[in-house]
Structures are given as structure tokens and as C-alpha cells.
CSV table of C-alpha atoms and ligand atoms in Angstrom, one decimal:
chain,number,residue,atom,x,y,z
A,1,UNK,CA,189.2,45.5,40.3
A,2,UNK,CA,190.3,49.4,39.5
A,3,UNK,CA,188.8,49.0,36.1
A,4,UNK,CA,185.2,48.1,37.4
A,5,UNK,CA,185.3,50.5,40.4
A,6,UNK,CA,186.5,53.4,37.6
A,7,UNK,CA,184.0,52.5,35.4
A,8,UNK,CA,181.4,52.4,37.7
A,9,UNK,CA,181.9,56.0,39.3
A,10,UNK,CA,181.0,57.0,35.8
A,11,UNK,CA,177.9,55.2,34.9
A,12,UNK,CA,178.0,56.3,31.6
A,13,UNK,CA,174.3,55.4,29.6
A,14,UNK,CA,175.1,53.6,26.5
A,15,UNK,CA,179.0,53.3,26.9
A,16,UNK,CA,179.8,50.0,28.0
A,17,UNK,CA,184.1,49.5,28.8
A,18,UNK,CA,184.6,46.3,27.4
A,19,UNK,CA,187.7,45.7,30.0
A,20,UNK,CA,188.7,42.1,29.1
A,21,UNK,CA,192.5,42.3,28.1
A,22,UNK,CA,193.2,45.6,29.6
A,23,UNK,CA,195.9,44.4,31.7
A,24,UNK,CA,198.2,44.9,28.9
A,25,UNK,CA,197.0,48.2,27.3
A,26,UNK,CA,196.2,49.0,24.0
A,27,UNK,CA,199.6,49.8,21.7
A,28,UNK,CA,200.4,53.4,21.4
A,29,UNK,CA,199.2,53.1,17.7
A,30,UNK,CA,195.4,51.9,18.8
A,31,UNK,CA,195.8,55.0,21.2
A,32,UNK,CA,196.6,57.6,18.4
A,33,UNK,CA,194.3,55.9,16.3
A,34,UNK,CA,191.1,56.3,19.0
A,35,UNK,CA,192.1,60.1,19.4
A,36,UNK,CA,192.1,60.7,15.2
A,37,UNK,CA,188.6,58.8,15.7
A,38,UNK,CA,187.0,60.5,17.8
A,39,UNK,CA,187.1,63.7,15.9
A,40,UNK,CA,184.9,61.8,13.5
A,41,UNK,CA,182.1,61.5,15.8
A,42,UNK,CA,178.7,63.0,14.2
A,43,UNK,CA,176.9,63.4,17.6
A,44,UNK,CA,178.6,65.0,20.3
A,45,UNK,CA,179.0,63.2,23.6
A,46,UNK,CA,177.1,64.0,26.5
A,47,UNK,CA,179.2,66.0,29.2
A,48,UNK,CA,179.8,62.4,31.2
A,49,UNK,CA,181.0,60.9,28.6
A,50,UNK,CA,183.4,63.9,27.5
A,51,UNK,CA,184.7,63.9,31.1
A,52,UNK,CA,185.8,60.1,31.0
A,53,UNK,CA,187.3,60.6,27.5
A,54,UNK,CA,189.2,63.6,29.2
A,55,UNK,CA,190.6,62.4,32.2
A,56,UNK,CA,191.6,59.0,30.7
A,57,UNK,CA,193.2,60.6,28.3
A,58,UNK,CA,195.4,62.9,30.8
A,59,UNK,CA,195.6,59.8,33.0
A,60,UNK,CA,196.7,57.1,29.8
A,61,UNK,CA,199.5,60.2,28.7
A,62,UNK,CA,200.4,61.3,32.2
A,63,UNK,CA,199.4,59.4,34.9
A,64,UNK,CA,197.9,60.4,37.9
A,65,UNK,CA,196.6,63.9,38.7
A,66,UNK,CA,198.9,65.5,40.6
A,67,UNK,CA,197.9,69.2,39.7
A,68,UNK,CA,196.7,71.6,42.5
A,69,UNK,CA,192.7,71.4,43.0
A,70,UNK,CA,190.8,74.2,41.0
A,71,UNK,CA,189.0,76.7,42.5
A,72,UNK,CA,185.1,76.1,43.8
A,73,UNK,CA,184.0,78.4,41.3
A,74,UNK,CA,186.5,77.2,38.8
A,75,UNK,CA,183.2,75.0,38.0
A,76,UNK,CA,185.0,73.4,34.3
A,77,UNK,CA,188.0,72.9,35.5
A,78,UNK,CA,187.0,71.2,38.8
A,79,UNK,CA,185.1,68.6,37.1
A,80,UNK,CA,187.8,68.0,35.3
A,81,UNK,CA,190.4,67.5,37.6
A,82,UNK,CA,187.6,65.5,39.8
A,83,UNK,CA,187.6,62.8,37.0
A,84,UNK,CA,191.1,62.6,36.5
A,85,UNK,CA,191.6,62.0,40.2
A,86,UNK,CA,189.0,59.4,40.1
A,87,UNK,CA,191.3,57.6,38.4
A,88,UNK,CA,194.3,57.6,40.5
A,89,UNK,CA,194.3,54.0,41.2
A,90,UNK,CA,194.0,53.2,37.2
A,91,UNK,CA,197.4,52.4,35.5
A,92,UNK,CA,198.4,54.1,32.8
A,93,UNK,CA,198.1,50.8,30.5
A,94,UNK,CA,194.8,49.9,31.7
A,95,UNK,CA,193.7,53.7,30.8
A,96,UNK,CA,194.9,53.4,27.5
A,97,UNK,CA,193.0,50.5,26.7
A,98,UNK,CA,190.3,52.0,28.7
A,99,UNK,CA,190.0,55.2,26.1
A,100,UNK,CA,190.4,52.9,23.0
A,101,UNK,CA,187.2,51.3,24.3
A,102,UNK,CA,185.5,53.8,24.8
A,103,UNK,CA,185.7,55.7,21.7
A,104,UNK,CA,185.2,52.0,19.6
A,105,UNK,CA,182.2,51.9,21.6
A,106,UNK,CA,181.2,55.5,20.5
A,107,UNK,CA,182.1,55.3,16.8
A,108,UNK,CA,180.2,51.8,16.5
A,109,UNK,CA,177.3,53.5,18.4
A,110,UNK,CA,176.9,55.6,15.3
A,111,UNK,CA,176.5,52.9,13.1
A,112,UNK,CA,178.5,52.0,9.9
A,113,UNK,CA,178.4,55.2,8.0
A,114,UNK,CA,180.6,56.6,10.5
A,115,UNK,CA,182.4,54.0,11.8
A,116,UNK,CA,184.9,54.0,8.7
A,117,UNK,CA,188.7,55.0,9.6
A,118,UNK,CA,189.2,58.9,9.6
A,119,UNK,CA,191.0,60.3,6.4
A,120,UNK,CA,194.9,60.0,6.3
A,121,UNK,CA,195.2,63.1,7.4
A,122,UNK,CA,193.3,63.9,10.2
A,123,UNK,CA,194.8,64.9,13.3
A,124,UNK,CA,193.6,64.6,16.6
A,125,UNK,CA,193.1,67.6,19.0
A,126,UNK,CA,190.4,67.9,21.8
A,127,UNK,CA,188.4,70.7,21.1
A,128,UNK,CA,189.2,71.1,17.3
A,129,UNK,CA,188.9,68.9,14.2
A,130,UNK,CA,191.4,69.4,11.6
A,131,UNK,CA,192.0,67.5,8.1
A,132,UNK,CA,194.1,68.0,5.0
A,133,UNK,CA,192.0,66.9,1.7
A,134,UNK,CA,191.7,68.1,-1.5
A,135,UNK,CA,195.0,70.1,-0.8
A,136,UNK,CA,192.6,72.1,1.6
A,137,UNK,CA,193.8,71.6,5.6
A,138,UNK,CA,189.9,73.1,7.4
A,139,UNK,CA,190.6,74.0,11.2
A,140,UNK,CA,187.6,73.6,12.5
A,141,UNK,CA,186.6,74.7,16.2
A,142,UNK,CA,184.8,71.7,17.6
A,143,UNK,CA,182.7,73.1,21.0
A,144,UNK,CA,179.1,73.0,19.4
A,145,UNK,CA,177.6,72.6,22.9
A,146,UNK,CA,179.0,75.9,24.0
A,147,UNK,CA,178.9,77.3,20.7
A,148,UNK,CA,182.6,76.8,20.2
A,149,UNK,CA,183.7,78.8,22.5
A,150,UNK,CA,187.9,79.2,23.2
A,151,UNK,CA,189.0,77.5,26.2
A,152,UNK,CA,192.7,77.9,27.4
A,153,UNK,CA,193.9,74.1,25.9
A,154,UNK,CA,191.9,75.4,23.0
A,155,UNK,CA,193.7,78.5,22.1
A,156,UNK,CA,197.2,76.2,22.5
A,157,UNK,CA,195.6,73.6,20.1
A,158,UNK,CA,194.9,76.7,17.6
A,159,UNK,CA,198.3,77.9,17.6
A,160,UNK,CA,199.4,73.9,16.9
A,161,UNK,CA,196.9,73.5,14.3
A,162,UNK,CA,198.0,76.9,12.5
A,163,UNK,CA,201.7,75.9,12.9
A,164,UNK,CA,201.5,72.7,11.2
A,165,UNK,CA,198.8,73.5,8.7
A,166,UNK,CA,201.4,76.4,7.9
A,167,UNK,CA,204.0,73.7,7.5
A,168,UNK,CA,202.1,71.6,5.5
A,169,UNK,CA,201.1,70.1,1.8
A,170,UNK,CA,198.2,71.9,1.7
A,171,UNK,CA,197.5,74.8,-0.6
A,172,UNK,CA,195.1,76.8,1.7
A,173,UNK,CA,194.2,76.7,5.1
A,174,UNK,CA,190.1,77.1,6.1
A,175,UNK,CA,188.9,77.9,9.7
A,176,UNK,CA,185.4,77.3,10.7
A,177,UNK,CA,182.9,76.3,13.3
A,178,UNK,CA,180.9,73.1,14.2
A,179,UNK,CA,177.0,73.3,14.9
A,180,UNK,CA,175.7,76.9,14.5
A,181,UNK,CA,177.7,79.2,15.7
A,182,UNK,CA,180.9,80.0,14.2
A,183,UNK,CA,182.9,80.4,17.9
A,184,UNK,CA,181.3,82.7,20.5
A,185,UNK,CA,184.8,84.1,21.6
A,186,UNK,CA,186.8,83.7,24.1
A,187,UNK,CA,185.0,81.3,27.2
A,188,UNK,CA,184.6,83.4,29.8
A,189,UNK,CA,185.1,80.4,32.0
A,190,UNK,CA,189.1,81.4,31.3
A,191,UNK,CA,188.7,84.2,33.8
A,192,UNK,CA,186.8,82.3,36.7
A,193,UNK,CA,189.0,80.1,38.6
A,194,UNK,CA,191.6,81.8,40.9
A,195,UNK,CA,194.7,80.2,39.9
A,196,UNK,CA,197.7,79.2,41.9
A,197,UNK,CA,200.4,82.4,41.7
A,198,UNK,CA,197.0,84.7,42.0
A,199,UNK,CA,195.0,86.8,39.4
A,200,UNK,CA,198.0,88.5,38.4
A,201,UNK,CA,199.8,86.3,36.9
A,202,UNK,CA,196.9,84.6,35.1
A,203,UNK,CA,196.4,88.0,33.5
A,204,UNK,CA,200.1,87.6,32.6
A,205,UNK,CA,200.0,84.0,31.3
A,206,UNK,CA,196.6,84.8,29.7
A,207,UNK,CA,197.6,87.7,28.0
A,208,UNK,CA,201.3,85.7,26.4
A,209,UNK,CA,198.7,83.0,25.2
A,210,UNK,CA,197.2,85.5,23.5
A,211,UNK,CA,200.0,87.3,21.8
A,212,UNK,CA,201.2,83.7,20.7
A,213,UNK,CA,197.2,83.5,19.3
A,214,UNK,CA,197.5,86.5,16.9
A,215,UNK,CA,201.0,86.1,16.3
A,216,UNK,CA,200.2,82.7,14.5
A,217,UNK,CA,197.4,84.4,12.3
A,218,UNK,CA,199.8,87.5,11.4
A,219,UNK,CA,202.5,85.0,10.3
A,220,UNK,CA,200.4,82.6,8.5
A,221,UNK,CA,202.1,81.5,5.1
A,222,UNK,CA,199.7,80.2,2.9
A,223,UNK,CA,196.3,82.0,2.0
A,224,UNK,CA,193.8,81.6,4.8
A,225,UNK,CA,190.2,81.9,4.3
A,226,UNK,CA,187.3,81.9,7.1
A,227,UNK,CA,184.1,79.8,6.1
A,228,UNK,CA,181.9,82.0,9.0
A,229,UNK,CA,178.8,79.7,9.3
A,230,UNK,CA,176.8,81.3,12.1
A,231,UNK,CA,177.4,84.2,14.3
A,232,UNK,CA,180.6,85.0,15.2
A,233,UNK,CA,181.7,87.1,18.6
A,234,UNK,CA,184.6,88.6,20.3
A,235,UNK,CA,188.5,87.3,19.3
A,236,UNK,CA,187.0,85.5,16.6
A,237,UNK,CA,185.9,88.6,15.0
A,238,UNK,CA,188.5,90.7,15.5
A,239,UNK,CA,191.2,88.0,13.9
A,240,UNK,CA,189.2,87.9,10.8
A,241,UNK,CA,191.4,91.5,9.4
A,242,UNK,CA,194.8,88.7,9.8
A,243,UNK,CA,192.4,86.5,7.0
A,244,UNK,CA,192.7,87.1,3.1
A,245,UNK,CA,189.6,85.9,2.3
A,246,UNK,CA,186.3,85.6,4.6
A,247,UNK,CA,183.3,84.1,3.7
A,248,UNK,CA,180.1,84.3,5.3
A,249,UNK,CA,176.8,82.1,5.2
A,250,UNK,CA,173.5,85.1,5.5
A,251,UNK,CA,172.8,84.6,8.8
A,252,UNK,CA,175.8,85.4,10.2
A,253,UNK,CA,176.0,88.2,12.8
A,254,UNK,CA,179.7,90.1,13.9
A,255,UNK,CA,180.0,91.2,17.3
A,256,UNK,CA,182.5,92.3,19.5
A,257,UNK,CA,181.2,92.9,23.1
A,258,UNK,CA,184.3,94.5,24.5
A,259,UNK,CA,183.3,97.5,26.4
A,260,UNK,CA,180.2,95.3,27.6
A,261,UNK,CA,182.5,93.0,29.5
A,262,UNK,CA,185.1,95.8,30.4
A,263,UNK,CA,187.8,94.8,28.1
A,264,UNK,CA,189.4,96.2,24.8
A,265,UNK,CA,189.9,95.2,21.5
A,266,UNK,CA,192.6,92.4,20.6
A,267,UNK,CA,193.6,90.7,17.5
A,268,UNK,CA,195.0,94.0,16.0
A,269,UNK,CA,191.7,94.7,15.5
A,270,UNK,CA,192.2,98.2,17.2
A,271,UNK,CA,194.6,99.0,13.7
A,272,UNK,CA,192.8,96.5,11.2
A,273,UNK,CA,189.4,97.7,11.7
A,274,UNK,CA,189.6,101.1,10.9
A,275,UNK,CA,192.0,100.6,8.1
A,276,UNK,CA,189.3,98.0,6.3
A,277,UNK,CA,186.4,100.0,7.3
A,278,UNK,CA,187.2,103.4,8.7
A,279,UNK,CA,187.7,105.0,12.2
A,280,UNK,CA,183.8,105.7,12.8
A,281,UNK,CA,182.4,102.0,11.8
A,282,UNK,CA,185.5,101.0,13.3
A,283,UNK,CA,184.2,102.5,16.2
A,284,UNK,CA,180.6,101.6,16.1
A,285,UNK,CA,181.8,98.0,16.4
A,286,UNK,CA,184.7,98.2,19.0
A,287,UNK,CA,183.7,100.9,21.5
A,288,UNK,CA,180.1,100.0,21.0
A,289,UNK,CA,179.1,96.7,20.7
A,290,UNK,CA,177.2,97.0,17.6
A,291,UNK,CA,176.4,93.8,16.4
A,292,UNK,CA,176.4,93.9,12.5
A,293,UNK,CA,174.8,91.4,10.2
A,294,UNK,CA,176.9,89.2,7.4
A,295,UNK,CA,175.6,91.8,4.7
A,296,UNK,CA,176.6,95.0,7.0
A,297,UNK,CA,179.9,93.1,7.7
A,298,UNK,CA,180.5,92.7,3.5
A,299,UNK,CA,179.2,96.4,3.1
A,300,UNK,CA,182.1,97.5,5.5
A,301,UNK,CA,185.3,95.5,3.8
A,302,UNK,CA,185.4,92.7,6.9
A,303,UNK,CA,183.5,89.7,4.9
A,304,UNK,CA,184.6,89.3,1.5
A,305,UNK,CA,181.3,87.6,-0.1
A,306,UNK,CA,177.6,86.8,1.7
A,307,UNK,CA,175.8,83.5,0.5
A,308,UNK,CA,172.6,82.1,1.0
A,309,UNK,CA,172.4,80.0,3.9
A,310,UNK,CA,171.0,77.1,1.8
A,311,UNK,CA,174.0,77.2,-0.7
A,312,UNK,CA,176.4,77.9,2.2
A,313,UNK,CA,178.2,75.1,2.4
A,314,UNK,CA,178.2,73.7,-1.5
A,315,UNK,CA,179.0,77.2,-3.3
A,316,UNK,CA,181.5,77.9,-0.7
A,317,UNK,CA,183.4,74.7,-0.8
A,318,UNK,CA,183.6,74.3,-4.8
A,319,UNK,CA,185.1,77.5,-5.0
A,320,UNK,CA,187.5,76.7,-2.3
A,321,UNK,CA,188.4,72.8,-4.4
A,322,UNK,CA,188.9,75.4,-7.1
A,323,UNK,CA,191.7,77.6,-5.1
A,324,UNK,CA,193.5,74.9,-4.4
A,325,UNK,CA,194.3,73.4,-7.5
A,326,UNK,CA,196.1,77.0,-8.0
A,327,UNK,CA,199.8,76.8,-7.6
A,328,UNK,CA,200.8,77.0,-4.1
A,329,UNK,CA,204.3,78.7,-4.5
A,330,UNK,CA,202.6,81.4,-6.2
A,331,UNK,CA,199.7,82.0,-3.7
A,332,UNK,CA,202.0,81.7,-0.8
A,333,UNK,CA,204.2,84.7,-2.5
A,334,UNK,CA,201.6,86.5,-3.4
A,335,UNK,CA,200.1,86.6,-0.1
A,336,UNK,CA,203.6,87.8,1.4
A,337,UNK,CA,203.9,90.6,-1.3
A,338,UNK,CA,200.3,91.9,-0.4
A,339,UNK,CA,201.1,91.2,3.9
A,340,UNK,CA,204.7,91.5,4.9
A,341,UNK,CA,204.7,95.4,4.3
A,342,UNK,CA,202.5,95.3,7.4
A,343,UNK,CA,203.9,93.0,9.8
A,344,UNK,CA,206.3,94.7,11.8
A,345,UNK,CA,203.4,97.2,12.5
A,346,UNK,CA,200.7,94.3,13.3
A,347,UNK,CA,203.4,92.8,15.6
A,348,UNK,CA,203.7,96.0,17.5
A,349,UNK,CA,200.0,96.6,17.5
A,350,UNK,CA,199.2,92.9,19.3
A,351,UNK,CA,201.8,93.6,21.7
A,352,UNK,CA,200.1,96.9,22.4
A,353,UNK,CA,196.7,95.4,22.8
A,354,UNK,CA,198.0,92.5,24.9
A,355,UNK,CA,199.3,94.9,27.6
A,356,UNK,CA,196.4,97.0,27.6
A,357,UNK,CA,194.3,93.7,28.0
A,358,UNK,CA,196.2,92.5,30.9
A,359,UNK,CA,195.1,95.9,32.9
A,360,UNK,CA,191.6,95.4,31.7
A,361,UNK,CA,191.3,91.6,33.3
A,362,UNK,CA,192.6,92.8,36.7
A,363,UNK,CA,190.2,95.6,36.2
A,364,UNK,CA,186.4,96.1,38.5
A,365,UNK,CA,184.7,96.5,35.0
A,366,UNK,CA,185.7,93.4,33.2
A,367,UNK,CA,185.5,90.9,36.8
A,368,UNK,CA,181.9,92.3,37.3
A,369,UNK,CA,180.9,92.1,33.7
A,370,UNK,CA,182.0,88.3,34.1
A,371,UNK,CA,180.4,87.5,36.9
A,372,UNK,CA,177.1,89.1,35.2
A,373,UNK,CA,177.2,86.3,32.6
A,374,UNK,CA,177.4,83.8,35.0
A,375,UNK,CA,174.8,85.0,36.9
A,376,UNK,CA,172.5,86.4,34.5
A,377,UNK,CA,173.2,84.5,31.4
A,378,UNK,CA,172.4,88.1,29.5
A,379,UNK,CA,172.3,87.1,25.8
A,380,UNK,CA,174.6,90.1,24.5
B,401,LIG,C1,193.8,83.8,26.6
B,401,LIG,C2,192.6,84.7,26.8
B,401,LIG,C3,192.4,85.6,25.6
B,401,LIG,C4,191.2,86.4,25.7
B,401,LIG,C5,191.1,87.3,24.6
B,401,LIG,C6,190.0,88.3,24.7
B,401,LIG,C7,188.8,87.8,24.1
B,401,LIG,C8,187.6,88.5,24.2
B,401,LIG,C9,186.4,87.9,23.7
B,401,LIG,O1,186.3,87.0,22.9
B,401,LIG,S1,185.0,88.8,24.2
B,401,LIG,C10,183.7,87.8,23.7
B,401,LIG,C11,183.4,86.8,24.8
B,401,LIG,N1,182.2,86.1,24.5
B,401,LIG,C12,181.0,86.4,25.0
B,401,LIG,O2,180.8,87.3,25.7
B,401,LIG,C13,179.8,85.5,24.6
B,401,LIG,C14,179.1,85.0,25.8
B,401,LIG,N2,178.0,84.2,25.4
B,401,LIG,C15,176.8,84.6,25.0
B,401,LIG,O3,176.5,85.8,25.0
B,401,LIG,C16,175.8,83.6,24.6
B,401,LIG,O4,176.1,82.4,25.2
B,401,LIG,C17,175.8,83.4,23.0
B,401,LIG,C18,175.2,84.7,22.4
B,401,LIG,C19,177.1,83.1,22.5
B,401,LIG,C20,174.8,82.2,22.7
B,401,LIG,O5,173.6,82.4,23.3
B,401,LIG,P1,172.5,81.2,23.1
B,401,LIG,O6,172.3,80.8,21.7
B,401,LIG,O7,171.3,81.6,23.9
B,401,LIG,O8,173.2,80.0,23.9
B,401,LIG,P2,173.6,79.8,25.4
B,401,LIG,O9,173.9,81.1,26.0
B,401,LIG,O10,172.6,78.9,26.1
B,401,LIG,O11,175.0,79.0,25.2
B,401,LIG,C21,175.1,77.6,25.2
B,401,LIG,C22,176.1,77.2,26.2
B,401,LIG,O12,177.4,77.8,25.8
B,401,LIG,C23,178.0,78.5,26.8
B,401,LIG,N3,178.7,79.6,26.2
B,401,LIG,C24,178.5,80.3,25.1
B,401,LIG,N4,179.5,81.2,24.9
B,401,LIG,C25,180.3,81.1,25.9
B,401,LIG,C26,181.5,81.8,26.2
B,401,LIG,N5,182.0,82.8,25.4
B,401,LIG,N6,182.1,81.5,27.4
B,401,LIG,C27,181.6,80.5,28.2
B,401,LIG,N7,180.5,79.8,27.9
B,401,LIG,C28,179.9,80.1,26.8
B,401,LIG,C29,176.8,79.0,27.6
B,401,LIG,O13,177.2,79.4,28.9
B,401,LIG,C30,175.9,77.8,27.6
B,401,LIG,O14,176.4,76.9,28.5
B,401,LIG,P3,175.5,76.0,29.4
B,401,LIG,O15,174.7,75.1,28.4
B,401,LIG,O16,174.6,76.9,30.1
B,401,LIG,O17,176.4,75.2,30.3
């Protein structure tokens, strides 16, 4: 059948597709359940296995692949699309019940201590993993393997998860990183693939994805606080100013590459920075790449407390319990009194930045310092 040839072109080690009674499809509720699940995973799937979960999911939600072939260099997004076409011949039904499968098979891989349902809350995104406990909702980027880099989908997912976390019954919302980075920036895989409509207007689309990005931090409602658990480079540095509170575990390093890879400052970073830490520091960090450690970074106003990396994770999170049993009307008031003063200007600034950006990505500089990574794999 489908099913079996599908499965086969995979050959996934240690994922078997139990396909018996896939004709009718798992319900929509198994579905949503499987998606919530899988952000539980401990272990992070192999790329194979990440692949199948993907294009099932895009062929179980839209059926068959019908978007234009990615570039040859486009390397990500090739594979991508490659598995989602291999499953042209796979009915949406049967790729529901495929995906359910497979992420049962996953969760009961690791054993009982994980297989337990996710909490209430958890919502399911691809490359993030977000909860709501404790009246705490903890974005958390979800890319260890590629030291949570931001992908296109990714940024979208942000600007979801900072909408409804906004919206929600939480009391504060926490951002932070899976594995050991904290995010390594923007994925330079954005800027590879030669889109359909030309390099223009992926600068164009790229750079309104972006204004959308930093618009959702600058408009935030409720206090908003940055557990930074490793090192930390590029957009997600320079959004850390749009934080009221930022957290850092010892080890952590601060950098923001941008005249390396021909490109300028974004998140209002270019107005942020010097206010919090003065034009020359500012400086330092923005026009030249100095990396700063989690101690230089407290020194100069960006991090608001260092802590051991041992006692990282338990003194940061009893102090953040502690926050949120503080009345949430208040804190979300408070915070407007202290930011709305500046939020015309920080909207004018990111639109500033965003157009200057978009000439930088057409530019020689930035398409060469790109291709250098590639090639080279220079650790910045
Ligand atoms: C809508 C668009 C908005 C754009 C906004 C503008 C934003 C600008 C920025 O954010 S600029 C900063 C961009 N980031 C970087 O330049 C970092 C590049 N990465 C590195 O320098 C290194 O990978 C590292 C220092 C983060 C980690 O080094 P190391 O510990 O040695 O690990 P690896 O290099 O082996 O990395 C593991 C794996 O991850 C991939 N990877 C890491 N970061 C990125 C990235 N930013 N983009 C794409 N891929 C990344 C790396 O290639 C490895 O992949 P592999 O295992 O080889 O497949």
C-alpha cells in the first residue's frame, strides 16, 4: 500500500509506523494531542525522524505539496519539501494517523517518566516549546541541534507565542533556550535559497517578518523576563533592551556579529543600547563585534543579575514562582507606566532599522559574509 511504500522511503531506526487502522485517521483531537506531545520529548529526534514528523504534519493539515521546489542550495528547505512530496500518494487521514504513531512511538521510546500527558497548558509549536504553570507562560526556543537558531516558521511561531502568552492567565512571560545555547540568532539558512519573486522581495518579506518580530516584544503587556542559559548572538541579543528583566547563568557570552556578516543592528537595538549602556560600549558591541561575557553584559545595564551556573536554573526559577504570585493588574500597569513613554519612538526606530536591513541583505558584504559561513564554518 501507500502507507508501507511511505514508510519505507524513510527507514527510520527505532520508529516503527504501526499502520493497522489507518484507513480511517486518527480524530483531530489524537492529532492535537500528538503535536502538544511531542514538545515533551527529552531527546531530540534525529534529522530523519524530524523530517517525517514535518512533512506529515504539512501533508495530515494540507495535503499534498504543491509549493514550488526550493532552490539547490536552499539545502533545509529542499529536504523538506522532498519529504513532503514523498508523500503525495498518502491521504490526508492516513497521514494523520501516520503522525500520531509516530510520536506514540517516540514518547513510549523514552520510557514512562516521560510518557505522561503534557501539562494542560502546553501548546504545540514546531520549533518552540511553550507552557503556562505556576502563573508563569516560558517560551522556550526548541532548536538545540542548531543551537536554537531562528528559522523563518520560527520567527512566525515567536510572534504567536508572544501574542497569546500576552493574552493570557499568566502573570509573567519567560523566554529561554533548550540545550546550551540560548539561540544563536537569526539562521543564516533564511538568506540561502533564491526564492520565487527573486532576492528582492525576500529582503522585503524578510525584513516585514522582522518588524512584526520586534513589534511583539515592544508591545508586550505583562512583565517579560529572559532566563539567558548559554551564549546568546545576534537578534537575540539585541531584543533583550524590549525585556524588563534579564537573567543570565555565568557562562553566558553576548554577541552581536553584525558588521562581520555585513548587516546592521535590529531589534531597536541601534537606540536601546546606547541608552542602557552608552554610545561607546554601545558601540563596542554593535559596530564591532565584541563579544562580552554575562558579567561584562550586567556591568553595562543589558543583564540584570549573573548566577552561578550550578544554581542557574533553581535560584532563577524560585524567584520567578515568587513574581508571579504578585498581582498581575499591578505588574502589567506598572510595566506600561515605566514603557509606553517610549513606544512611539521604539516603533519608529524598528521601522528605521528594518529598511536599512533590507539594503544590507541585497548588499555584496552581507551575501559574501553568508556564504563564508557556509563554506568555512568560521566560529565568530
Ligand atoms: C526574518 C529575518 C530577520 C533577520 C534579522 C537579523 C538578524 C541577525 C542576526 O541574528 S546575526 C547573527 C547570526 N548568527 C550567527 O552568525 C551565528 C552563526 N553560528 C555560529 O557562529 C556557530 O554556529 C555558533 C557560535 C553559534 C556555535 O558554534 P559551535 O558550538 O561550534 O556549533 P556549530 O557551529 O557546530 O553549530 C551546530 C549546528 O548549528 C548550526 N548553526 C548554528 N547557528 C546557526 C545559525 N545562526 N544559522 C544557521 N545554522 C546555525 C551550525 O551550522 C551547525 O549545523 P550542522 O550541525 O553543521 O548542520
Amino acid at each position: 500500500s501507500n502507507r508501507f511504500e511511505s514508510s519505507q522511503v524513510f527507514r527510520i531506526p527505532g520508529v516503527q509506523l504501526h499502520t493497522t487502522g489507518a484507513l480511517m485517521g486518527a480524530s483531530v483531537e489524537d492529532f492535537n494531542n500528538a503535536k502538544a506531545q511531542l514538545g515533551t520529548l527529552k531527546k531530540d529526534p534525529g534529522n530523519h525522524v524530524k523530517l517525517k514528523i514535518y512533512a506529515l504534519f504539512k501533508q495530515a493539515t494540507q495535503g499534498p505539496c504543491n509549493t514550488p521546489k526550493p532552490g539547490m542550495l536552499d539545502f533545509v528547505n529542499k529536504a523538506k519539501w522532498d519529504a513532503w512530496k514523498s508523500l503525495e500518494s498518502v491521504s490526508q487521514e492516513e497521514a494523520r494517523q501516520q503522525y500520531v504513531d509516530l510520536i506514540k512511538s517516540l514518547v513510549s521510546a523514552e520510557g514512562p517518566a516521560v510518557a505522561t500527558p503534557p501539562p494542560e497548558s502546553a501548546q504545540a509549536f514546531q520549533s518552540l516549546l511553550v507552557t503556562t504553570e505556576d502563573g508563569i507562560t516560558t517560551i522556550r526556543f526548541n532548536r538545540p541541534e542548531k543551537k536554537n537558531a531562528i528559522t523563518l516558521d520560527m520567527y512566525k511561531e515567536l510572534i504567536d507565542a508572544l501574542h497569546h502568552a500576552g493574552k493570557d492567565d499568566s502573570v509573567i512571560t519567560v523566554m529561554t533556550g533548550s540545550g546550551d545555547f540560548y539561540c544563536s540568532g537569526n539562521d543564516l539558512n533564511n538568506f540561502t535559497g533564491i526564492p520565487q519573486g527573486g532576492i528582492e522581495k525576500m529582503a522585503k518579506d524578510s525584513g516585514e517578518l522582522l518588524k512584526h518580530y520586534v513589534k511583539a516584544y515592544i508591545d508586550f503587556p505583562k512583565p517579560l523576563i529572559a532566563v539567558v542559559n548559554g551564549p546568546a548572538l545576534g537578534v537575540s541579543v539585541t531584543v533583550l533592551g524590549l525585556f524588563d528583566v534579564v537573567y543570565a547563568t555565568e557562562s553566558a557570552t553576548f554577541h552581536t556579529p553584525f558588521s562581520q556578516l555585513g548587516q546592521s543592528p535590529e531589534g531597536c537595538s541601534s537606540y536601546t543600547f546606547p541608552k542602557i549602556m552608552g554610545n561607546a560600549k554601545a558601540s563596542e558591541m554593535l559596530l564591532f563585534n565584541k563579544k562580552v561575557t554575562a558579567t561584562e553584559a550586567c556591568n553595562l545595564g543589558l543583564v540584570t543579575e549573573v548566577f552561578p551556573d550550578g544554581s542557574f536554573q533553581s535560584e532563577v526559577w524560585t524567584r520567578l514562582k515568587a513574581y508571579a504570585k504578585l498581582p498581575p493588574k499591578s505588574l502589567a500597569l506598572s510595566k506600561q507606566l515605566i514603557r509606553s513613554k517610549e513606544k512611539e519612538k521604539l516603533h519608529a526606530v524598528n521601522d528605521a532599522e528594518v529598511e536599512r536591513l533590507i539594503e544590507r541583505w541585497l548588499s555584496d558584504e552581507c551575501m559574501q559574509a553568508i556564504m563564508n559561513f557556509f563554506q568555512a564554518k568560521p566560529k565568530l
